[in-house]
Short mmCIF file of C-alpha atoms in Angstrom, two decimals:
data_model
loop_
_atom_site.label_atom_id
_atom_site.label_comp_id
_atom_site.label_asym_id
_atom_site.label_seq_id
_atom_site.Cartn_x
_atom_site.Cartn_y
_atom_site.Cartn_z
CA MET A 1 99.36 119.21 32.51
CA ARG A 2 96.02 120.95 32.91
CA THR A 3 95.70 124.30 31.23
CA VAL A 4 94.59 127.07 33.51
CA GLY A 5 90.93 127.81 32.98
CA GLN A 6 90.20 124.57 31.17
CA ARG A 7 87.37 122.67 32.76
CA ASP A 8 86.89 118.93 32.77
CA ALA A 9 83.18 118.63 33.34
CA LYS A 10 82.97 114.85 33.01
CA HIS A 11 85.75 114.28 35.48
CA ASN A 12 84.16 116.71 37.92
CA ALA A 13 80.78 115.02 37.61
CA ALA A 14 82.34 111.64 38.29
CA ARG A 15 84.22 113.04 41.26
CA LEU A 16 81.05 114.56 42.70
CA LYS A 17 79.19 111.31 42.28
CA LYS A 18 81.98 109.41 43.96
CA GLN A 19 82.16 111.89 46.83
CA ARG A 20 78.47 111.68 47.34
CA MET A 21 78.53 107.92 47.51
CA SER A 22 81.64 107.60 49.62
CA ILE A 23 80.75 110.28 52.17
CA PRO A 24 77.03 109.92 52.80
CA PRO A 25 75.99 112.98 54.79
CA PHE A 26 73.28 110.89 56.34
CA ALA A 27 75.78 108.80 58.23
CA ILE A 28 76.52 111.83 60.37
CA ARG A 29 74.54 112.02 63.58
CA ARG A 30 74.33 114.68 66.19
CA GLY A 31 76.46 113.90 69.21
CA ASP A 32 79.06 111.69 67.63
CA MET A 33 79.96 113.99 64.77
CA GLU A 34 83.60 114.40 65.74
CA GLU A 35 84.25 110.73 65.11
CA MET A 36 82.39 110.80 61.82
CA ILE A 37 84.05 113.79 60.19
CA PRO A 38 85.30 112.43 56.90
CA PRO A 39 88.93 112.64 55.93
CA PHE A 40 89.66 115.12 53.23
CA GLY A 41 92.64 116.08 51.16
CA GLU A 42 92.34 113.32 48.59
CA GLU A 43 90.62 113.71 45.25
CA GLN A 44 91.31 117.44 45.25
CA MET A 45 91.05 119.23 41.94
CA SER A 46 91.31 122.88 41.20
CA ASN A 47 87.91 124.37 41.85
CA SER A 48 87.04 127.87 42.92
CA VAL A 49 85.05 127.62 46.13
CA LEU A 50 83.28 130.32 48.08
CA TYR A 51 83.24 129.65 51.81
CA MET A 52 80.71 131.77 53.63
CA SER A 53 78.88 131.77 56.95
CA MET A 54 75.47 133.29 56.39
CA SER A 55 72.40 133.94 58.52
CA LEU A 56 69.09 132.45 57.39
CA ASP A 57 68.12 135.90 56.13
CA GLY A 58 71.24 136.08 53.98
CA TYR A 59 73.53 138.36 55.98
CA ILE A 60 77.27 137.78 56.14
CA ALA A 61 78.11 140.88 58.14
CA GLY A 62 76.43 142.98 60.76
CA PRO A 63 75.79 146.72 60.53
CA ASP A 64 78.74 149.15 60.44
CA ASP A 65 81.07 146.83 58.53
CA ARG A 66 84.36 148.77 58.02
CA PRO A 67 88.11 148.71 58.75
CA GLY A 68 88.41 148.77 62.52
CA ASN A 69 85.14 146.86 62.82
CA PRO A 70 85.62 144.03 60.31
CA GLY A 71 82.42 142.10 59.74
CA GLY A 72 80.33 144.73 61.50
CA ASP A 73 78.52 144.56 64.80
CA ARG A 74 78.17 141.16 66.45
CA PHE A 75 79.74 139.56 63.39
CA MET A 76 81.11 136.65 65.38
CA ARG A 77 77.61 135.25 65.90
CA LEU A 78 78.01 133.85 62.39
CA HIS A 79 81.27 132.15 63.38
CA ASP A 80 80.47 130.75 66.82
CA TRP A 81 80.15 127.32 65.25
CA TYR A 82 83.89 127.18 64.52
CA GLY A 83 84.49 126.67 68.22
CA PHE A 84 87.28 129.25 68.44
CA GLN A 85 86.27 130.05 72.00
CA GLU A 86 86.86 126.52 73.20
CA SER A 87 90.22 125.77 71.68
CA ASN A 88 91.87 128.98 70.43
CA ALA A 89 93.49 126.63 67.96
CA GLY A 90 91.52 126.78 64.75
CA GLY A 91 88.18 125.58 65.97
CA THR A 92 86.70 122.28 67.06
CA GLY A 93 84.74 119.57 65.30
CA TRP A 94 83.30 120.75 62.01
CA GLY A 95 84.90 124.14 62.54
CA ALA A 96 88.35 122.57 62.54
CA HIS A 97 87.38 120.43 59.55
CA PHE A 98 86.28 123.35 57.40
CA MET A 99 89.16 125.50 58.59
CA ALA A 100 91.61 122.80 57.49
CA GLU A 101 89.75 122.37 54.21
CA SER A 102 89.86 126.09 53.40
CA GLN A 103 93.50 126.31 54.45
CA ALA A 104 94.40 123.53 52.05
CA THR A 105 93.57 125.83 49.15
CA GLY A 106 96.47 126.96 46.97
CA ALA A 107 95.46 130.57 46.38
CA VAL A 108 92.91 133.11 47.51
CA LEU A 109 90.71 135.33 45.36
CA ALA A 110 89.31 137.98 47.67
CA GLY A 111 87.45 141.25 47.38
CA ARG A 112 89.15 144.54 48.12
CA ARG A 113 86.78 145.34 50.99
CA THR A 114 87.57 142.00 52.60
CA VAL A 115 91.36 142.25 52.36
CA GLU A 116 91.57 145.91 53.33
CA GLN A 117 89.51 145.30 56.46
CA VAL A 118 92.12 142.85 57.73
CA ASP A 119 95.25 144.47 56.20
CA HIS A 120 95.69 141.54 53.76
CA TRP A 121 96.04 139.14 56.71
CA GLY A 122 99.55 140.49 57.13
CA GLY A 123 100.63 139.66 53.59
CA ASP A 124 99.41 136.15 52.84
CA SER A 125 96.58 133.77 53.63
CA HIS A 126 97.84 130.55 55.26
CA GLY A 127 101.08 131.02 53.28
CA VAL A 128 99.46 131.20 49.84
CA PRO A 129 99.12 134.18 47.50
CA ILE A 130 96.16 136.53 47.46
CA PHE A 131 94.63 137.95 44.28
CA VAL A 132 92.40 140.99 44.54
CA PRO A 133 90.33 142.01 41.51
CA SER A 134 89.91 145.76 41.60
CA HIS A 135 89.64 148.69 39.22
CA ARG A 136 92.30 150.56 41.19
CA PRO A 137 95.77 149.24 42.01
CA ASN A 138 97.08 149.37 45.60
CA PRO A 139 100.81 150.19 45.24
CA GLU A 140 101.42 150.45 49.00
CA ALA A 141 99.98 147.01 49.74
CA THR A 142 101.69 145.28 46.84
CA ALA A 143 105.06 146.89 47.67
CA LYS A 144 104.73 145.75 51.27
CA TYR A 145 103.35 142.28 50.55
CA PRO A 146 104.95 140.32 47.70
CA LEU A 147 102.25 137.62 47.82
CA VAL A 148 99.43 140.15 47.31
CA THR A 149 98.48 140.96 43.71
CA TYR A 150 95.89 143.55 42.72
CA VAL A 151 94.51 142.53 39.34
CA THR A 152 93.11 145.49 37.42
CA ASN A 153 92.25 143.85 34.10
CA GLY A 154 89.15 141.95 35.14
CA ILE A 155 87.97 139.07 37.29
CA GLU A 156 88.66 136.53 34.52
CA SER A 157 92.33 137.44 34.66
CA ALA A 158 92.32 137.45 38.47
CA MET A 159 90.79 133.97 38.60
CA ALA A 160 93.17 132.65 35.92
CA GLN A 161 96.13 133.92 37.94
CA ALA A 162 94.74 132.44 41.15
CA LYS A 163 94.14 129.06 39.50
CA ALA A 164 97.64 129.09 38.01
CA ALA A 165 99.09 129.82 41.45
CA ALA A 166 96.93 127.15 43.10
CA GLY A 167 98.01 124.38 40.74
CA ASP A 168 96.00 121.27 41.56
CA ARG A 169 94.62 122.81 44.72
CA ASN A 170 91.41 124.78 45.03
CA VAL A 171 91.04 128.54 44.95
CA LEU A 172 89.44 129.98 48.07
CA VAL A 173 87.00 132.76 47.15
CA LEU A 174 86.14 135.37 49.79
CA GLY A 175 84.00 138.47 49.68
CA ALA A 176 80.37 138.91 48.69
CA TYR A 177 80.88 141.32 45.80
CA THR A 178 83.77 139.35 44.34
CA ALA A 179 81.89 136.06 44.64
CA GLN A 180 78.92 137.53 42.81
CA GLN A 181 81.17 138.92 40.08
CA ALA A 182 82.71 135.45 39.75
CA LEU A 183 79.24 133.89 39.58
CA LYS A 184 78.18 136.40 36.94
CA ALA A 185 81.26 135.62 34.85
CA GLY A 186 80.79 131.85 35.24
CA LEU A 187 84.03 131.56 37.20
CA LEU A 188 82.73 130.19 40.51
CA ASP A 189 82.57 126.40 40.74
CA GLU A 190 81.22 125.70 44.22
CA LEU A 191 79.65 127.41 47.23
CA GLN A 192 80.18 126.07 50.74
CA ILE A 193 77.52 127.84 52.73
CA HIS A 194 77.45 127.57 56.50
CA GLN A 195 73.89 128.55 57.23
CA ILE A 196 73.52 129.82 60.78
CA PRO A 197 70.23 129.53 62.69
CA VAL A 198 69.78 133.23 63.27
CA LEU A 199 67.95 136.09 61.59
CA PHE A 200 70.20 139.16 61.54
CA GLY A 201 67.62 141.67 60.31
CA ALA A 202 70.34 144.12 59.25
CA GLY A 203 73.90 144.25 57.98
CA ARG A 204 75.46 143.29 54.67
CA ARG A 205 73.97 140.58 52.49
CA MET A 206 75.80 137.85 50.67
CA PHE A 207 73.65 138.16 47.54
CA ASP A 208 72.66 141.65 46.54
CA VAL A 209 74.06 142.47 43.12
CA LEU A 210 73.71 139.23 41.19
CA PRO A 211 72.15 140.20 37.86
CA GLN A 212 70.92 136.78 36.77
CA ARG A 213 69.51 133.49 37.96
CA VAL A 214 72.02 130.77 38.72
CA GLU A 215 71.02 127.15 39.07
CA LEU A 216 72.84 125.10 41.70
CA GLU A 217 73.23 121.44 42.53
CA ILE A 218 73.20 120.34 46.17
CA VAL A 219 76.40 118.35 46.62
CA LYS A 220 76.36 117.66 50.34
CA VAL A 221 74.40 118.67 53.45
CA ILE A 222 75.85 118.37 56.92
CA ASP A 223 73.32 118.86 59.68
CA THR A 224 74.65 120.04 63.03
CA PRO A 225 72.92 121.92 65.85
CA ASP A 226 75.08 125.01 65.25
CA ALA A 227 74.89 125.30 61.48
CA THR A 228 73.56 123.63 58.36
CA HIS A 229 76.53 123.18 56.05
CA ILE A 230 75.40 123.02 52.44
CA ARG A 231 77.78 122.49 49.55
CA TYR A 232 76.48 123.62 46.17
CA ARG A 233 77.97 123.20 42.73
CA VAL A 234 77.15 125.82 40.11
CA LYS A 235 75.32 124.27 37.17
CA ARG A 236 76.71 125.15 33.79
CA MET B 1 41.99 123.45 78.34
CA ARG B 2 44.85 125.55 77.01
CA THR B 3 44.26 129.26 76.99
CA VAL B 4 44.79 130.90 73.66
CA GLY B 5 48.15 132.60 73.58
CA GLN B 6 49.51 130.76 76.63
CA ARG B 7 52.77 129.01 75.89
CA ASP B 8 54.00 125.85 77.54
CA ALA B 9 57.73 126.06 76.90
CA LYS B 10 58.71 122.97 78.85
CA HIS B 11 56.17 120.80 77.11
CA ASN B 12 57.29 122.14 73.74
CA ALA B 13 60.93 121.48 74.51
CA ALA B 14 60.11 117.91 75.52
CA ARG B 15 58.06 117.44 72.36
CA LEU B 16 60.88 118.75 70.19
CA LYS B 17 63.35 116.45 71.88
CA LYS B 18 61.04 113.50 71.40
CA GLN B 19 60.43 114.37 67.76
CA ARG B 20 64.12 114.68 67.15
CA MET B 21 64.80 111.29 68.63
CA SER B 22 61.88 109.48 67.09
CA ILE B 23 62.26 110.84 63.57
CA PRO B 24 65.98 111.05 62.92
CA PRO B 25 66.42 113.07 59.75
CA PHE B 26 69.60 111.14 59.14
CA ALA B 27 67.67 107.98 58.45
CA ILE B 28 66.45 109.54 55.23
CA ARG B 29 68.48 108.71 52.18
CA ARG B 30 68.28 109.97 48.66
CA GLY B 31 66.48 107.57 46.37
CA ASP B 32 64.34 105.77 48.89
CA MET B 33 62.84 108.83 50.50
CA GLU B 34 59.25 107.97 49.67
CA GLU B 35 59.40 104.90 51.89
CA MET B 36 61.07 106.78 54.70
CA ILE B 37 58.76 109.77 54.96
CA PRO B 38 57.71 109.80 58.59
CA PRO B 39 54.08 109.64 59.59
CA PHE B 40 52.74 112.88 60.90
CA GLY B 41 49.56 114.02 62.55
CA GLU B 42 50.35 112.74 66.01
CA GLU B 43 51.77 114.92 68.77
CA GLN B 44 50.35 118.02 67.13
CA MET B 45 50.07 121.10 69.29
CA SER B 46 48.99 124.55 68.38
CA ASN B 47 52.03 126.29 66.95
CA SER B 48 52.18 129.05 64.41
CA VAL B 49 54.33 127.84 61.53
CA LEU B 50 55.57 129.73 58.51
CA TYR B 51 55.91 127.52 55.43
CA MET B 52 58.05 129.09 52.76
CA SER B 53 60.00 128.00 49.68
CA MET B 54 63.00 130.28 49.37
CA SER B 55 65.95 130.55 47.02
CA LEU B 56 69.44 130.41 48.53
CA ASP B 57 69.62 134.19 48.11
CA GLY B 58 66.43 134.65 50.10
CA TYR B 59 63.82 135.29 47.41
CA ILE B 60 60.30 133.94 47.71
CA ALA B 61 58.92 135.62 44.60
CA GLY B 62 60.27 136.65 41.25
CA PRO B 63 60.12 140.14 39.79
CA ASP B 64 56.74 141.72 38.96
CA ASP B 65 54.85 140.05 41.79
CA ARG B 66 51.21 141.28 41.56
CA PRO B 67 47.59 140.15 41.13
CA GLY B 68 47.45 138.51 37.72
CA ASN B 69 51.05 137.37 38.12
CA PRO B 70 51.05 135.90 41.65
CA GLY B 71 54.54 135.11 42.84
CA GLY B 72 56.12 137.04 40.01
CA ASP B 73 58.09 135.85 37.02
CA ARG B 74 59.20 132.21 37.01
CA PHE B 75 57.85 131.83 40.54
CA MET B 76 57.21 128.13 40.09
CA ARG B 77 60.95 127.39 40.07
CA LEU B 78 60.67 127.62 43.85
CA HIS B 79 57.88 125.04 43.87
CA ASP B 80 59.11 122.47 41.37
CA TRP B 81 60.08 120.20 44.27
CA TYR B 82 56.41 119.65 45.16
CA GLY B 83 56.10 117.44 42.09
CA PHE B 84 52.86 119.03 40.89
CA GLN B 85 53.87 118.37 37.31
CA GLU B 86 54.10 114.64 37.80
CA SER B 87 50.87 113.95 39.63
CA ASN B 88 48.57 116.99 39.44
CA ALA B 89 47.35 115.67 42.75
CA GLY B 90 49.04 117.65 45.46
CA GLY B 91 52.61 116.70 44.77
CA THR B 92 54.80 113.65 45.15
CA GLY B 93 57.16 112.46 47.84
CA TRP B 94 58.18 115.25 50.19
CA GLY B 95 55.93 117.64 48.31
CA ALA B 96 52.90 115.55 49.18
CA HIS B 97 54.15 115.19 52.75
CA PHE B 98 54.53 118.91 53.35
CA MET B 99 51.31 119.65 51.48
CA ALA B 100 49.44 117.28 53.78
CA GLU B 101 51.18 118.74 56.82
CA SER B 102 50.28 122.31 55.93
CA GLN B 103 46.72 121.31 55.07
CA ALA B 104 46.31 119.74 58.49
CA THR B 105 46.51 123.19 60.05
CA GLY B 106 43.34 124.55 61.66
CA ALA B 107 43.55 128.17 60.56
CA VAL B 108 45.56 130.42 58.28
CA LEU B 109 47.15 133.76 59.12
CA ALA B 110 48.07 135.35 55.82
CA GLY B 111 49.21 138.71 54.56
CA ARG B 112 46.92 140.93 52.56
CA ARG B 113 49.20 140.86 49.51
CA THR B 114 49.18 137.07 49.57
CA VAL B 115 45.42 136.62 49.85
CA GLU B 116 44.50 139.36 47.40
CA GLN B 117 46.79 137.87 44.75
CA VAL B 118 44.79 134.64 44.82
CA ASP B 119 41.33 136.09 45.66
CA HIS B 120 41.41 134.49 49.12
CA TRP B 121 41.69 131.03 47.56
CA GLY B 122 38.00 131.29 46.77
CA GLY B 123 36.96 131.91 50.37
CA ASP B 124 38.84 129.41 52.51
CA SER B 125 42.13 127.55 52.69
CA HIS B 126 41.62 123.77 52.72
CA GLY B 127 38.29 124.39 54.44
CA VAL B 128 39.67 126.37 57.37
CA PRO B 129 39.27 130.08 58.17
CA ILE B 130 41.67 132.77 57.01
CA PHE B 131 42.72 135.71 59.18
CA VAL B 132 44.28 138.73 57.49
CA PRO B 133 45.97 141.36 59.66
CA SER B 134 45.61 144.70 57.92
CA HIS B 135 45.17 148.36 58.76
CA ARG B 136 42.29 148.59 56.29
CA PRO B 137 39.20 146.36 56.32
CA ASN B 138 38.06 144.63 53.13
CA PRO B 139 34.25 144.72 53.25
CA GLU B 140 33.77 143.20 49.79
CA ALA B 141 35.90 140.16 50.57
CA THR B 142 34.45 139.56 54.02
CA ALA B 143 30.87 139.93 52.73
CA LYS B 144 31.59 137.41 49.99
CA TYR B 145 33.62 134.97 52.09
CA PRO B 146 32.33 134.18 55.60
CA LEU B 147 35.53 132.32 56.54
CA VAL B 148 37.73 135.33 55.74
CA THR B 149 38.33 137.82 58.57
CA TYR B 150 40.26 141.05 58.19
CA VAL B 151 41.68 141.91 61.61
CA THR B 152 42.36 145.63 61.97
CA ASN B 153 43.40 145.83 65.63
CA GLY B 154 46.86 144.35 65.35
CA ILE B 155 48.71 141.13 64.63
CA GLU B 156 48.43 139.97 68.25
CA SER B 157 44.67 139.95 67.90
CA ALA B 158 44.83 138.28 64.50
CA MET B 159 47.07 135.49 65.81
CA ALA B 160 44.89 135.03 68.92
CA GLN B 161 41.83 134.66 66.70
CA ALA B 162 43.64 132.24 64.40
CA LYS B 163 44.86 130.13 67.34
CA ALA B 164 41.37 130.09 68.83
CA ALA B 165 39.94 128.92 65.51
CA ALA B 166 42.68 126.30 65.07
CA GLY B 167 42.09 124.70 68.47
CA ASP B 168 44.75 122.03 68.97
CA ARG B 169 45.90 122.29 65.39
CA ASN B 170 48.66 124.54 64.09
CA VAL B 171 48.22 127.93 62.49
CA LEU B 172 49.62 128.16 58.97
CA VAL B 173 51.39 131.47 58.46
CA LEU B 174 51.81 132.79 54.91
CA GLY B 175 53.25 136.00 53.54
CA ALA B 176 56.67 137.56 54.05
CA TYR B 177 55.55 140.83 55.63
CA THR B 178 53.05 139.14 57.94
CA ALA B 179 55.58 136.51 59.03
CA GLN B 180 58.12 139.23 59.88
CA GLN B 181 55.50 141.17 61.83
CA ALA B 182 54.68 137.96 63.72
CA LEU B 183 58.41 137.38 64.39
CA LYS B 184 58.79 140.95 65.61
CA ALA B 185 55.85 140.55 67.97
CA GLY B 186 57.11 137.19 69.26
CA LEU B 187 54.10 135.40 67.78
CA LEU B 188 55.78 133.02 65.34
CA ASP B 189 56.74 129.64 66.79
CA GLU B 190 58.36 127.78 63.90
CA LEU B 191 59.68 128.29 60.37
CA GLN B 192 59.60 125.47 57.83
CA ILE B 193 61.94 126.70 55.13
CA HIS B 194 62.23 124.82 51.87
CA GLN B 195 65.57 126.09 50.60
CA ILE B 196 65.82 125.72 46.86
CA PRO B 197 69.19 125.30 45.11
CA VAL B 198 68.90 128.38 42.93
CA LEU B 199 70.03 132.00 43.12
CA PHE B 200 67.19 134.23 41.94
CA GLY B 201 69.13 137.51 41.80
CA ALA B 202 65.91 139.55 41.81
CA GLY B 203 62.36 139.49 43.07
CA ARG B 204 60.86 139.79 46.53
CA ARG B 205 62.76 138.67 49.60
CA MET B 206 61.44 136.70 52.52
CA PHE B 207 63.32 138.79 55.09
CA ASP B 208 63.53 142.50 54.42
CA VAL B 209 61.83 144.41 57.20
CA LEU B 210 62.75 142.50 60.33
CA PRO B 211 63.93 145.13 62.82
CA GLN B 212 65.81 142.87 65.23
CA ARG B 213 67.91 139.75 65.53
CA VAL B 214 66.04 136.53 66.16
CA GLU B 215 67.78 133.40 67.39
CA LEU B 216 66.55 130.10 66.01
CA GLU B 217 66.96 126.44 66.88
CA ILE B 218 67.39 123.90 64.11
CA VAL B 219 64.71 121.29 64.73
CA LYS B 220 65.07 119.07 61.68
CA VAL B 221 66.92 119.00 58.36
CA ILE B 222 65.72 116.93 55.45
CA ASP B 223 68.23 116.65 52.62
CA THR B 224 66.84 115.95 49.17
CA PRO B 225 68.29 116.72 45.74
CA ASP B 226 65.49 119.25 45.01
CA ALA B 227 65.45 121.19 48.27
CA THR B 228 66.94 121.36 51.74
CA HIS B 229 64.01 121.37 54.14
CA ILE B 230 64.98 123.05 57.41
CA ARG B 231 62.64 123.37 60.36
CA TYR B 232 63.50 126.09 62.83
CA ARG B 233 61.99 126.93 66.18
CA VAL B 234 62.12 130.52 67.34
CA LYS B 235 64.09 130.83 70.57
CA ARG B 236 62.40 132.81 73.30
#
């Protein structure tokens, strides 16, 4: 049994190397990408992974980001690439791939702003529990939603609880502030950035309160006309 | 003869399409990239191109960016990928490629902060003239350096002068503020972003004063372990 919070760096390095060799991003070509989308679901280990669609100038939300206007004005420009419009069924192509990947996670660690904007997704995220690090508890939400836990004793505790709940599956990290707190505390393992070919000019930035430099390793780049998908691993 | 400032959108679109087909970025693999670096220098037209090395969180300079400390603290982290350390001769691999590409430009449009930090590179940039849009003239610099022109009647005029000087060659755009002013005025054609796998957390951002959304087209992605090189074309 793996202990929650214990990290197996050598195993992870070997897994990354194997992934890189077995799924060469360079085999993917524009036009026939649907056929080339690699299978996933094997070789999963428990990593905490931030998934974020971001404009080239670093915005993840438009202006006026609040409950009632989640993501701010013209937010969906950052999510066009999922292909929701075409299918109404979880996206197409790489959108469907990344949607399935994120929904295979075993727990969610999300910021309070994120979850409150969407009323905790109605109580769970794709059936798995949600952990919200926050200084203030939210008795109404936790009474209403048994799978929602507000963790008031620090992000380390919140991540440990999320990893315990996720078991061998990954922890999906959502929310800019929370992701930066996790980075600061050395608790974020990977970043899956969907970089969108647009300059927003205004809104809310992904990275704004990170107090230190963090070195990353490029794990995989997927080049599509709609987005550049870059997977980073945090160097330790 | 092309008129300065006139744009031939159809021709450009055809050129982009041809480039994309003739130089598939997907043919480039880690490890053997030196052999695969495409030739360049053919099919050049006069475009204005911003070249910028940027951290994932959007910084192009570290803290305390000023004359005497150009680029700010630990600035060179963003330029390690050039390989200056190894060769002292203009970089290695993709560094040498992009260095040669930028030095094949026929004129430079650069921000005042940029040029003053490096004393106008001693009077020229790789032998070609430098145009500096600024509200204030700089009589000392222009008296000393005949190839340096401070343009005080607007960025449109500065870009027109740079394009006229460049002839059929591209105009190299440098400086965050100047590039954003060019974007705002619809005068920037392409962005060559070298995205570095590091989070800076502090410093000076590339995009901070852009007052509007700008849609981009991904022209080419080059995936290397040291940087993700993404070429964008500004949509009009």
